[in-house]
Tab-separated table of C-alpha atoms and ligand atoms in Angstrom:
chain	number	residue	atom	x	y	z
Y	18	MET	CA	72.806	62.637	111.038
Y	19	ARG	CA	70.456	61.558	108.432
Y	20	THR	CA	71.669	62.792	104.732
Y	21	LYS	CA	69.371	62.097	101.908
Y	22	SER	CA	71.918	60.786	99.579
Y	23	THR	CA	72.714	57.167	100.349
Y	24	GLN	CA	76.478	57.609	99.774
Y	25	THR	CA	78.676	57.362	102.455
Y	26	ASN	CA	79.036	60.649	104.070
Y	27	LYS	CA	82.320	62.502	103.041
Y	28	ILE	CA	82.957	65.774	104.878
Y	29	ASN	CA	84.505	68.641	103.228
Y	30	VAL	CA	86.126	71.070	105.177
Y	31	ILE	CA	86.603	74.703	103.741
Y	32	THR	CA	88.906	77.266	105.571
Y	33	LEU	CA	88.797	80.897	104.977
Y	34	GLY	CA	90.972	83.725	106.693
Y	35	CYS	CA	94.336	83.444	108.475
Y	36	SER	CA	96.816	80.485	109.320
Y	37	LYS	CA	95.168	80.276	112.655
Y	38	ASN	CA	92.110	79.232	110.994
Y	39	ILE	CA	93.872	76.693	108.597
Y	40	TYR	CA	95.287	75.154	112.099
Y	41	ASP	CA	91.856	74.675	113.310
Y	42	SER	CA	90.702	73.179	110.181
Y	43	GLU	CA	93.444	70.727	110.332
Y	44	VAL	CA	92.945	69.827	113.909
Y	45	LEU	CA	89.115	69.429	112.888
Y	46	MET	CA	90.178	66.908	110.227
Y	47	GLY	CA	92.699	65.020	112.585
Y	48	GLN	CA	89.715	64.565	115.240
Y	49	LEU	CA	87.417	63.631	112.063
Y	50	LYS	CA	89.998	60.876	110.660
Y	51	ALA	CA	90.487	59.654	114.084
Y	52	SER	CA	86.897	58.885	114.414
Y	53	GLY	CA	86.797	56.734	110.998
Y	54	LYS	CA	85.379	59.683	109.134
Y	55	GLU	CA	85.952	60.476	105.497
Y	56	VAL	CA	87.307	64.029	105.451
Y	57	VAL	CA	88.672	65.922	102.779
Y	58	HIS	CA	89.732	69.939	102.244
Y	59	GLU	CA	88.174	72.005	99.760
Y	60	GLU	CA	87.277	69.154	97.426
Y	61	GLU	CA	83.812	67.385	96.925
Y	62	GLY	CA	81.785	66.298	99.915
Y	63	ASN	CA	78.237	65.792	100.835
Y	64	ILE	CA	78.574	67.519	103.949
Y	65	VAL	CA	80.463	70.729	104.274
Y	66	VAL	CA	81.830	72.556	107.552
Y	67	ILE	CA	82.839	76.207	106.546
Y	68	ASN	CA	85.645	77.396	109.026
Y	69	THR	CA	84.895	81.183	108.696
Y	70	CYS	CA	86.864	84.613	109.047
Y	71	GLY	CA	85.112	87.490	110.770
Y	72	PHE	CA	88.019	90.085	111.183
Y	73	ILE	CA	87.326	92.803	108.397
Y	74	ASP	CA	84.951	93.476	105.809
Y	75	ASN	CA	86.170	91.812	102.791
Y	76	ALA	CA	86.846	88.737	104.866
Y	77	LYS	CA	83.208	88.758	106.241
Y	78	GLU	CA	81.729	89.157	102.842
Y	79	GLU	CA	83.590	86.348	101.714
Y	80	SER	CA	82.596	83.960	104.601
Y	81	VAL	CA	79.205	85.097	103.958
Y	82	ASN	CA	79.377	84.183	100.205
Y	83	THR	CA	80.725	81.095	100.818
Y	84	ILE	CA	77.891	80.124	103.071
Y	85	LEU	CA	75.334	81.667	100.780
Y	86	GLU	CA	77.147	79.260	97.836
Y	87	ASN	CA	76.835	76.276	99.691
Y	88	ILE	CA	73.122	76.934	100.833
Y	89	GLN	CA	72.178	77.093	97.265
Y	90	ARG	CA	74.207	73.705	96.366
Y	91	LYS	CA	71.889	72.220	99.362
Y	92	GLU	CA	68.722	73.596	98.087
Y	93	ALA	CA	69.886	72.249	94.661
Y	94	GLY	CA	70.379	68.417	96.209
Y	95	GLU	CA	73.979	68.487	95.353
Y	96	ILE	CA	75.036	68.308	99.114
Y	97	ASP	CA	73.166	67.494	102.316
Y	98	LYS	CA	74.321	69.326	105.242
Y	99	VAL	CA	76.116	72.843	105.677
Y	100	TYR	CA	77.695	73.590	109.224
Y	101	VAL	CA	79.349	76.778	109.800
Y	102	THR	CA	82.344	77.445	112.484
Y	103	GLY	CA	85.173	79.998	112.977
Y	104	CYS	CA	85.452	83.615	113.677
Y	105	LEU	CA	82.254	85.274	111.864
Y	106	SER	CA	79.866	82.268	113.540
Y	107	GLU	CA	81.661	83.290	116.946
Y	108	ARG	CA	80.909	86.884	116.404
Y	109	TYR	CA	77.555	87.008	114.566
Y	110	LYS	CA	75.999	83.853	115.673
Y	111	PRO	CA	72.629	85.374	116.279
Y	112	ASP	CA	72.330	87.656	113.535
Y	113	LEU	CA	73.468	84.495	111.144
Y	114	GLU	CA	70.968	81.925	112.628
Y	115	LYS	CA	68.251	84.773	111.686
Y	116	GLU	CA	69.567	85.902	108.503
Y	117	ILE	CA	70.616	82.378	107.042
Y	118	PRO	CA	68.608	79.902	108.710
Y	119	GLN	CA	69.143	77.407	106.331
Y	120	VAL	CA	72.385	76.248	107.599
Y	121	ASP	CA	72.154	73.155	109.727
Y	122	GLN	CA	74.365	74.678	112.866
Y	123	TYR	CA	76.551	77.343	113.775
Y	124	PHE	CA	79.586	77.035	115.908
Y	125	GLY	CA	81.733	79.017	117.729
Y	126	THR	CA	85.522	79.345	117.930
Y	127	THR	CA	85.816	77.253	121.298
Y	128	GLU	CA	82.950	74.692	120.228
Y	129	LEU	CA	85.026	71.966	118.459
Y	130	PRO	CA	83.739	69.060	120.655
Y	131	GLN	CA	79.871	70.065	119.941
Y	132	LEU	CA	80.983	70.253	116.347
Y	133	LEU	CA	82.426	66.945	116.390
Y	134	LYS	CA	79.447	65.451	118.137
Y	135	THR	CA	77.001	66.756	115.546
Y	136	LEU	CA	79.442	64.969	112.790
Y	137	GLU	CA	79.202	61.463	114.931
Y	138	ALA	CA	82.662	61.809	116.111
Y	139	ASP	CA	84.411	61.986	119.273
Y	140	TYR	CA	86.594	64.478	120.485
Y	141	LYS	CA	89.953	62.757	121.561
Y	142	HIS	CA	92.083	64.807	124.160
Y	143	GLU	CA	94.718	62.412	123.473
Y	144	LEU	CA	95.030	63.406	119.959
Y	145	LEU	CA	96.469	66.989	121.081
Y	146	GLY	CA	97.330	68.751	117.820
Y	147	GLU	CA	97.273	65.592	115.757
Y	148	ARG	CA	96.229	66.921	112.432
Y	149	VAL	CA	95.877	66.478	108.643
Y	150	THR	CA	97.890	69.219	107.347
Y	151	THR	CA	96.587	71.181	104.126
Y	152	THR	CA	99.902	72.905	103.524
Y	153	PRO	CA	103.051	71.328	101.327
Y	154	LYS	CA	104.090	68.640	103.402
Y	155	ASN	CA	107.449	70.237	104.082
Y	156	TYR	CA	105.855	73.034	106.288
Y	157	ALA	CA	103.047	73.401	108.893
Y	158	TYR	CA	101.434	76.540	110.895
Y	159	PHE	CA	102.111	75.819	114.367
Y	160	LYS	CA	100.003	77.579	116.569
Y	161	ILE	CA	101.335	77.991	119.872
Y	162	SER	CA	98.354	80.271	121.778
Y	163	GLU	CA	94.915	81.220	121.268
Y	164	GLY	CA	93.173	84.508	122.166
Y	165	CYS	CA	94.756	88.111	123.088
Y	166	ASP	CA	95.211	90.339	126.202
Y	167	ARG	CA	95.869	93.450	124.264
Y	168	PRO	CA	93.550	96.365	123.634
Y	169	CYS	CA	94.214	97.432	120.173
Y	170	SER	CA	91.308	99.691	119.297
Y	171	PHE	CA	90.675	98.695	115.792
Y	172	CYS	CA	90.633	95.021	116.332
Y	173	ALA	CA	87.924	92.639	116.537
Y	174	ILE	CA	89.979	89.347	117.234
Y	175	PRO	CA	89.795	89.631	121.096
Y	176	LEU	CA	85.866	89.378	120.535
Y	177	MET	CA	86.208	86.161	118.397
Y	178	ARG	CA	88.900	84.419	120.086
Y	179	GLY	CA	88.973	85.414	123.773
Y	180	LYS	CA	91.737	85.822	126.265
Y	181	HIS	CA	95.364	84.871	125.743
Y	182	ARG	CA	95.766	80.966	126.493
Y	183	SER	CA	99.550	79.508	126.218
Y	184	THR	CA	99.798	75.988	124.924
Y	185	PRO	CA	102.132	74.265	127.365
Y	186	ILE	CA	105.754	73.530	126.140
Y	187	GLU	CA	105.384	69.868	126.619
Y	188	ASP	CA	102.129	69.673	124.421
Y	189	LEU	CA	103.759	71.535	121.735
Y	190	VAL	CA	106.949	69.630	121.343
Y	191	LYS	CA	104.824	66.662	121.239
Y	192	GLN	CA	103.017	68.059	118.482
Y	193	ALA	CA	106.030	69.159	116.647
Y	194	LYS	CA	107.514	65.786	117.056
Y	195	SER	CA	104.460	64.149	115.523
Y	196	LEU	CA	104.709	66.688	112.671
Y	197	ALA	CA	108.107	65.813	111.907
Y	198	LYS	CA	107.603	62.297	111.942
Y	199	ASN	CA	105.189	63.084	109.119
Y	200	GLY	CA	107.826	64.906	107.008
Y	201	VAL	CA	107.534	68.510	108.149
Y	202	LYS	CA	110.966	70.569	108.148
Y	203	GLU	CA	109.633	73.762	108.883
Y	204	LEU	CA	107.432	75.162	111.755
Y	205	ILE	CA	105.692	78.346	111.121
Y	206	LEU	CA	104.826	79.727	114.828
Y	207	ILE	CA	101.710	81.626	114.646
Y	208	ALA	CA	99.568	83.427	117.555
Y	209	GLN	CA	97.541	86.383	117.860
Y	210	ASP	CA	100.389	87.828	119.899
Y	211	LEU	CA	103.675	85.311	119.797
Y	212	THR	CA	105.656	87.550	122.216
Y	213	TYR	CA	103.126	87.133	124.952
Y	214	TYR	CA	103.505	83.390	125.060
Y	215	GLY	CA	103.848	82.104	128.621
Y	216	LEU	CA	102.943	85.013	130.329
Y	217	ASP	CA	99.468	83.153	131.515
Y	218	LEU	CA	101.009	79.954	132.159
Y	219	TYR	CA	104.838	80.593	133.327
Y	220	LYS	CA	104.238	83.826	134.435
Y	221	LYS	CA	107.145	85.337	132.149
Y	222	ARG	CA	107.775	85.473	128.638
Y	223	ASN	CA	108.939	82.050	127.624
Y	224	LEU	CA	109.089	82.273	123.863
Y	225	ALA	CA	112.992	81.638	124.066
Y	226	GLU	CA	112.608	78.484	126.020
Y	227	LEU	CA	109.903	77.142	123.747
Y	228	LEU	CA	112.242	77.754	120.709
Y	229	GLU	CA	115.020	75.975	122.471
Y	230	ALA	CA	112.919	73.121	122.800
Y	231	LEU	CA	111.401	72.947	119.538
Y	232	ALA	CA	115.360	73.240	118.040
Y	233	GLN	CA	116.272	69.796	119.714
Y	234	ILE	CA	113.379	67.896	117.332
Y	235	GLU	CA	115.005	66.044	114.894
Y	236	GLY	CA	113.626	66.520	111.122
Y	237	ILE	CA	112.729	70.302	111.940
Y	238	GLU	CA	114.835	72.368	109.990
Y	239	TRP	CA	113.576	75.895	109.950
Y	240	ILE	CA	111.348	77.585	112.551
Y	241	ARG	CA	109.952	80.961	111.619
Y	242	LEU	CA	108.112	83.428	113.906
Y	243	HIS	CA	104.930	85.377	113.190
Y	244	TYR	CA	102.790	87.841	114.986
Y	245	ALA	CA	105.358	89.578	117.376
Y	246	PHE	CA	104.132	92.552	119.262
Y	247	PRO	CA	106.442	95.496	119.821
Y	248	THR	CA	106.007	96.032	123.749
Y	249	GLY	CA	107.848	94.024	126.203
Y	250	PHE	CA	109.469	92.091	123.371
Y	251	PRO	CA	111.522	89.212	124.850
Y	252	MET	CA	114.984	90.088	123.558
Y	253	ASP	CA	116.348	86.506	125.143
Y	254	VAL	CA	114.498	85.175	121.550
Y	255	PHE	CA	117.485	86.819	119.656
Y	256	ASP	CA	120.049	85.006	122.128
Y	257	VAL	CA	118.189	81.773	120.602
Y	258	MET	CA	117.865	82.970	117.052
Y	259	THR	CA	121.728	83.560	116.877
Y	260	ARG	CA	122.786	80.274	118.591
Y	261	GLU	CA	120.344	77.890	116.929
Y	262	PRO	CA	120.468	77.794	113.087
Y	263	LYS	CA	117.213	76.160	113.066
Y	264	ILE	CA	115.479	79.515	113.991
Y	265	CYS	CA	115.078	81.402	110.938
Y	266	ASN	CA	116.704	84.699	110.787
Y	267	TYR	CA	113.200	86.295	110.295
Y	268	LEU	CA	110.637	88.001	112.227
Y	269	ASP	CA	107.023	89.017	111.626
Y	270	ILE	CA	106.011	92.130	113.747
Y	271	PRO	CA	102.776	94.137	112.827
Y	272	LEU	CA	103.388	97.619	113.634
Y	273	GLN	CA	100.199	99.028	112.092
Y	274	HIS	CA	101.341	102.722	112.109
Y	275	ILE	CA	103.989	105.090	113.489
Y	276	SER	CA	102.605	108.403	113.828
Y	277	ASP	CA	102.707	109.057	117.703
Y	278	ARG	CA	98.924	110.348	117.653
Y	279	ILE	CA	97.331	107.400	115.626
Y	280	LEU	CA	99.464	105.008	117.749
Y	281	LYS	CA	98.005	106.577	121.034
Y	282	SER	CA	94.371	106.388	119.434
Y	283	MET	CA	95.296	102.681	118.171
Y	284	ARG	CA	96.174	102.061	121.764
Y	285	ARG	CA	99.309	100.258	120.807
Y	286	GLY	CA	101.437	101.446	123.854
Y	287	THR	CA	104.495	102.296	122.144
Y	288	THR	CA	105.927	105.395	120.286
Y	289	GLN	CA	107.686	106.180	116.993
Y	290	GLU	CA	110.858	106.512	118.941
Y	291	LYS	CA	110.703	103.198	120.776
Y	292	THR	CA	109.590	101.275	117.997
Y	293	THR	CA	112.408	102.509	115.787
Y	294	GLN	CA	114.885	101.964	118.612
Y	295	LEU	CA	113.319	98.165	118.943
Y	296	LEU	CA	113.922	97.714	115.225
Y	297	ASN	CA	117.463	98.955	115.258
Y	298	ASP	CA	118.018	96.666	118.236
Y	299	PHE	CA	116.570	93.706	116.375
Y	300	ARG	CA	118.947	94.373	113.433
Y	301	ALA	CA	121.903	94.851	115.733
Y	302	ALA	CA	121.205	91.568	117.656
Y	303	VAL	CA	120.773	89.451	114.310
Y	304	PRO	CA	122.445	91.179	111.198
Y	305	GLY	CA	120.525	90.324	108.233
Y	306	ILE	CA	117.832	89.443	109.979
Y	307	SER	CA	114.448	89.796	107.479
Y	308	LEU	CA	111.860	92.048	109.003
Y	309	ARG	CA	108.398	91.937	107.983
Y	310	THR	CA	105.610	94.002	109.407
Y	311	SER	CA	102.082	95.027	108.399
Y	312	LEU	CA	100.421	98.494	108.455
Y	313	ILE	CA	96.884	100.107	108.624
Y	314	VAL	CA	96.198	103.112	106.262
Y	315	GLY	CA	92.729	105.302	106.650
Y	316	TYR	CA	92.544	105.033	110.495
Y	317	PRO	CA	90.090	107.403	111.618
Y	318	GLY	CA	91.471	110.901	112.076
Y	319	GLU	CA	94.608	109.940	110.176
Y	320	THR	CA	95.864	113.453	108.239
Y	321	LEU	CA	97.929	113.861	105.332
Y	322	GLU	CA	100.666	114.474	107.760
Y	323	ASP	CA	100.425	111.438	109.680
Y	324	PHE	CA	100.345	109.630	106.434
Y	325	GLU	CA	103.378	111.437	105.452
Y	326	CYS	CA	105.022	110.669	108.699
Y	327	LEU	CA	104.226	106.848	107.948
Y	328	LYS	CA	105.564	106.952	104.337
Y	329	ASN	CA	108.797	108.728	105.515
Y	330	TRP	CA	109.289	106.074	107.924
Y	331	VAL	CA	108.980	102.893	105.588
Y	332	LYS	CA	111.457	104.816	103.183
Y	333	GLU	CA	113.811	104.984	106.194
Y	334	MET	CA	113.202	101.451	107.972
Y	335	ARG	CA	113.556	99.767	104.515
Y	336	PHE	CA	111.617	96.789	105.691
Y	337	GLU	CA	112.764	93.378	103.661
Y	338	ARG	CA	108.757	92.463	103.649
Y	339	LEU	CA	105.594	94.632	104.110
Y	340	GLY	CA	102.167	94.391	103.897
Y	341	CYS	CA	99.430	97.198	103.890
Y	342	PHE	CA	95.811	97.257	104.596
Y	343	THR	CA	93.126	99.757	104.644
Y	344	TYR	CA	91.058	100.347	107.920
Y	345	SER	CA	88.021	98.538	108.473
Y	346	HIS	CA	85.653	100.051	110.787
Y	347	GLU	CA	84.720	97.034	113.017
Y	348	GLU	CA	81.765	97.152	115.372
Y	349	ASN	CA	82.195	96.529	119.182
Y	350	THR	CA	85.827	97.804	118.896
Y	351	HIS	CA	87.024	100.969	120.569
Y	352	ALA	CA	87.627	102.352	117.224
Y	353	HIS	CA	84.244	102.047	116.351
Y	354	THR	CA	83.362	104.981	118.682
Y	355	LEU	CA	85.490	107.188	116.139
Y	356	GLU	CA	84.203	108.623	112.899
Y	357	ASP	CA	85.380	106.514	110.036
Y	358	ASP	CA	86.392	109.767	108.454
Y	359	VAL	CA	88.676	108.984	105.503
Y	360	PRO	CA	87.094	108.102	102.416
Y	361	GLU	CA	87.323	104.712	100.988
Y	362	GLU	CA	88.823	105.874	97.699
Y	363	GLU	CA	91.710	107.676	99.918
Y	364	LYS	CA	92.280	104.848	101.755
Y	365	GLN	CA	93.068	102.523	98.869
Y	366	ARG	CA	94.931	105.540	97.221
Y	367	ARG	CA	97.194	105.292	100.618
Y	368	ALA	CA	97.722	101.972	100.574
Y	369	SER	CA	98.832	101.876	96.989
Y	370	GLU	CA	101.298	104.543	97.750
Y	371	ILE	CA	102.858	102.372	100.378
Y	372	MET	CA	102.955	99.454	98.358
Y	373	GLU	CA	104.324	101.078	95.521
Y	374	LEU	CA	107.076	102.479	97.704
Y	375	GLN	CA	107.846	99.042	99.062
Y	376	ALA	CA	107.735	97.637	95.680
Y	377	GLN	CA	110.866	99.800	94.959
Y	378	ILE	CA	112.720	99.130	98.268
Y	379	SER	CA	112.141	95.250	97.726
Y	380	TRP	CA	113.722	95.624	94.158
Y	381	GLU	CA	116.673	97.284	95.656
Y	382	LEU	CA	117.070	94.924	98.185
Y	383	ASN	CA	116.774	91.996	95.906
Y	384	GLN	CA	119.029	93.439	93.365
Y	385	GLU	CA	121.872	92.787	96.322
Y	386	LYS	CA	120.800	88.919	96.202
Y	387	VAL	CA	121.950	88.365	92.615
Y	388	GLY	CA	124.842	86.459	92.006
Y	389	LYS	CA	124.731	84.920	95.736
Y	390	ILE	CA	123.956	81.556	96.586
Y	391	PHE	CA	121.017	80.666	99.231
Y	392	ARG	CA	119.799	77.449	100.780
Y	393	CYS	CA	116.147	77.261	99.858
Y	394	ILE	CA	113.211	74.824	100.423
Y	395	ILE	CA	111.067	73.799	97.235
Y	396	ASP	CA	107.584	74.092	97.847
Y	397	ARG	CA	105.646	73.114	94.659
Y	398	LYS	CA	105.823	73.106	91.005
Y	399	GLU	CA	103.960	75.823	89.099
Y	400	GLY	CA	103.734	75.751	85.277
Y	401	ASN	CA	107.262	75.929	84.015
Y	402	HIS	CA	108.957	76.614	87.321
Y	403	PHE	CA	109.990	75.118	90.620
Y	404	VAL	CA	108.752	77.765	93.485
Y	405	GLY	CA	110.849	77.704	96.385
Y	406	ARG	CA	111.640	80.177	99.452
Y	407	THR	CA	114.637	80.992	101.239
Y	408	GLU	CA	114.994	81.639	104.867
Y	409	MET	CA	113.707	84.917	104.712
Y	410	ASP	CA	110.698	84.278	103.118
Y	411	SER	CA	107.507	83.002	104.586
Y	412	PRO	CA	104.721	80.989	102.302
Y	413	ASP	CA	102.040	82.893	100.778
Y	414	VAL	CA	103.043	86.294	101.885
Y	415	ASP	CA	106.620	86.739	101.163
Y	416	ASN	CA	108.946	86.652	98.006
Y	417	GLU	CA	109.220	83.364	95.977
Y	418	VAL	CA	112.475	82.019	94.350
Y	419	LEU	CA	111.670	80.513	90.699
Y	420	VAL	CA	113.771	77.845	88.983
Y	421	ASP	CA	112.973	77.051	85.357
Y	422	ALA	CA	111.837	73.557	85.408
Y	423	THR	CA	112.158	72.944	81.562
Y	424	LYS	CA	115.948	72.798	82.285
Y	425	TYR	CA	116.198	71.880	85.733
Y	426	TYR	CA	114.886	69.092	88.257
Y	427	LEU	CA	114.282	69.827	91.801
Y	428	LYS	CA	112.490	67.658	94.446
Y	429	GLN	CA	109.601	69.301	96.144
Y	430	GLY	CA	109.774	69.372	100.175
Y	431	GLU	CA	113.624	69.289	99.659
Y	432	PHE	CA	116.364	71.996	100.613
Y	433	VAL	CA	118.583	72.929	97.753
Y	434	ASP	CA	121.304	75.398	97.138
Y	435	LEU	CA	120.370	77.966	94.666
Y	436	LYS	CA	122.299	80.841	92.879
Y	437	ILE	CA	120.348	83.873	92.222
Y	438	ILE	CA	120.687	84.972	88.542
Y	439	GLU	CA	117.801	87.807	88.259
Y	440	ALA	CA	115.734	89.811	90.737
Y	441	ALA	CA	112.387	91.340	90.212
Y	442	ASP	CA	110.401	93.485	92.708
Y	443	PHE	CA	109.503	90.614	94.910
Y	444	ASP	CA	110.218	87.336	92.897
Y	445	LEU	CA	113.999	85.986	92.347
Y	446	TYR	CA	114.965	83.567	89.558
Y	447	ALA	CA	117.762	81.093	90.339
Y	448	ILE	CA	119.685	78.176	88.888
Y	449	PRO	CA	121.160	75.238	91.476
Y	450	SER	CA	124.348	76.011	92.606
Y	451	ALA	CA	126.865	73.635	91.214
S	11	SF4	S1	97.837	92.144	119.210
S	11	SF4	FE1	96.866	91.527	117.448
S	11	SF4	S2	95.123	90.350	117.940
S	11	SF4	FE2	95.625	91.533	119.838
S	11	SF4	S3	94.410	93.110	119.506
S	11	SF4	FE3	96.214	93.895	119.112
S	11	SF4	S4	95.934	93.688	116.530
S	11	SF4	FE4	94.404	92.312	117.934
């Protein structure tokens, strides 16, 4: 790999998209480091590797723009090489090779060994999840499986990530121990479908057993669950959650919609009645559990009646945390055969209406926390505040706890008991409890 500049090569990895891409970039960086390569994350480097996202329109646009920006820098002689990997590359490689041929090489989501070879590094299997984390040192995303077997009509992920493959428990325990040794206290479990874990390897849903094993690891204090799926939910997870204080009373379960007509068209395999019952069972099993969900509005054929049904349900269920996205018409998905008949403006209007409703619900729920003390982890200092989270909040997507740094000093990466003194719709303000 000849580069123009005489400087020693420095590889700059740029990550776009979701926490699973962050994980993949960290694994790539761990492998490069183990091969003695100088590697940085989103800093200056003469060799750029862009880990792209290909999920929905906005994300694809951001990925293409990032590629074009770096091609311009290469043509201006600022950098020497541009390599592209990740979901967009997996999904559109032939088109990208034709439309942006200035990229030195494109790699798919399962081509880490080939990418490493091109960067004159070896793929070391024994490294197994050893990685260079890019998140604040106290937490790490922890991918327990890859791919997805579900048929959700709107989703392109199976096209980019393939079929579901669980990582063996013993490998995950080894990874987690190495993270704990490097100071990680919080594992954020991620997958395309967390609750499918083990069905391929152990012929049974084995998430509970994995949680038991991870909870034994010294140094790990919080274990958080993201991306659960509503059907076939392994309820034994709640036995572990109630027994093991390390398992956060938190569950992220994207539900996407609630109108039976839309759920059927989305091929979600559930109904309003079953979903409502499931959430009530969750709340009965773990009182005070923090439930996060994601919804899609503007799906093909979504009528005002369907939307009203969704809105009323959000009012009734009062999720602790909720995100809402507008439908993106993705080619080669089943929903792409339907007419994308809800105008973009109307999609946006519906999404804002849901988020306004959620802001009110979140404000009301937050008022109940004023005067109470919560064990929090401090992630960073930002301006005049230390920024932390309670057990009910995941990084980047949920609420934060702010402490006045002009009056108090807190250690980043440390747990501390904080007393909530004021609450906004999403953020909380606190002081150290005496
Ligand atoms: S479970 Fe999630 S990743 Fe899998 S197809 Fe459905 S939406 Fe996509």
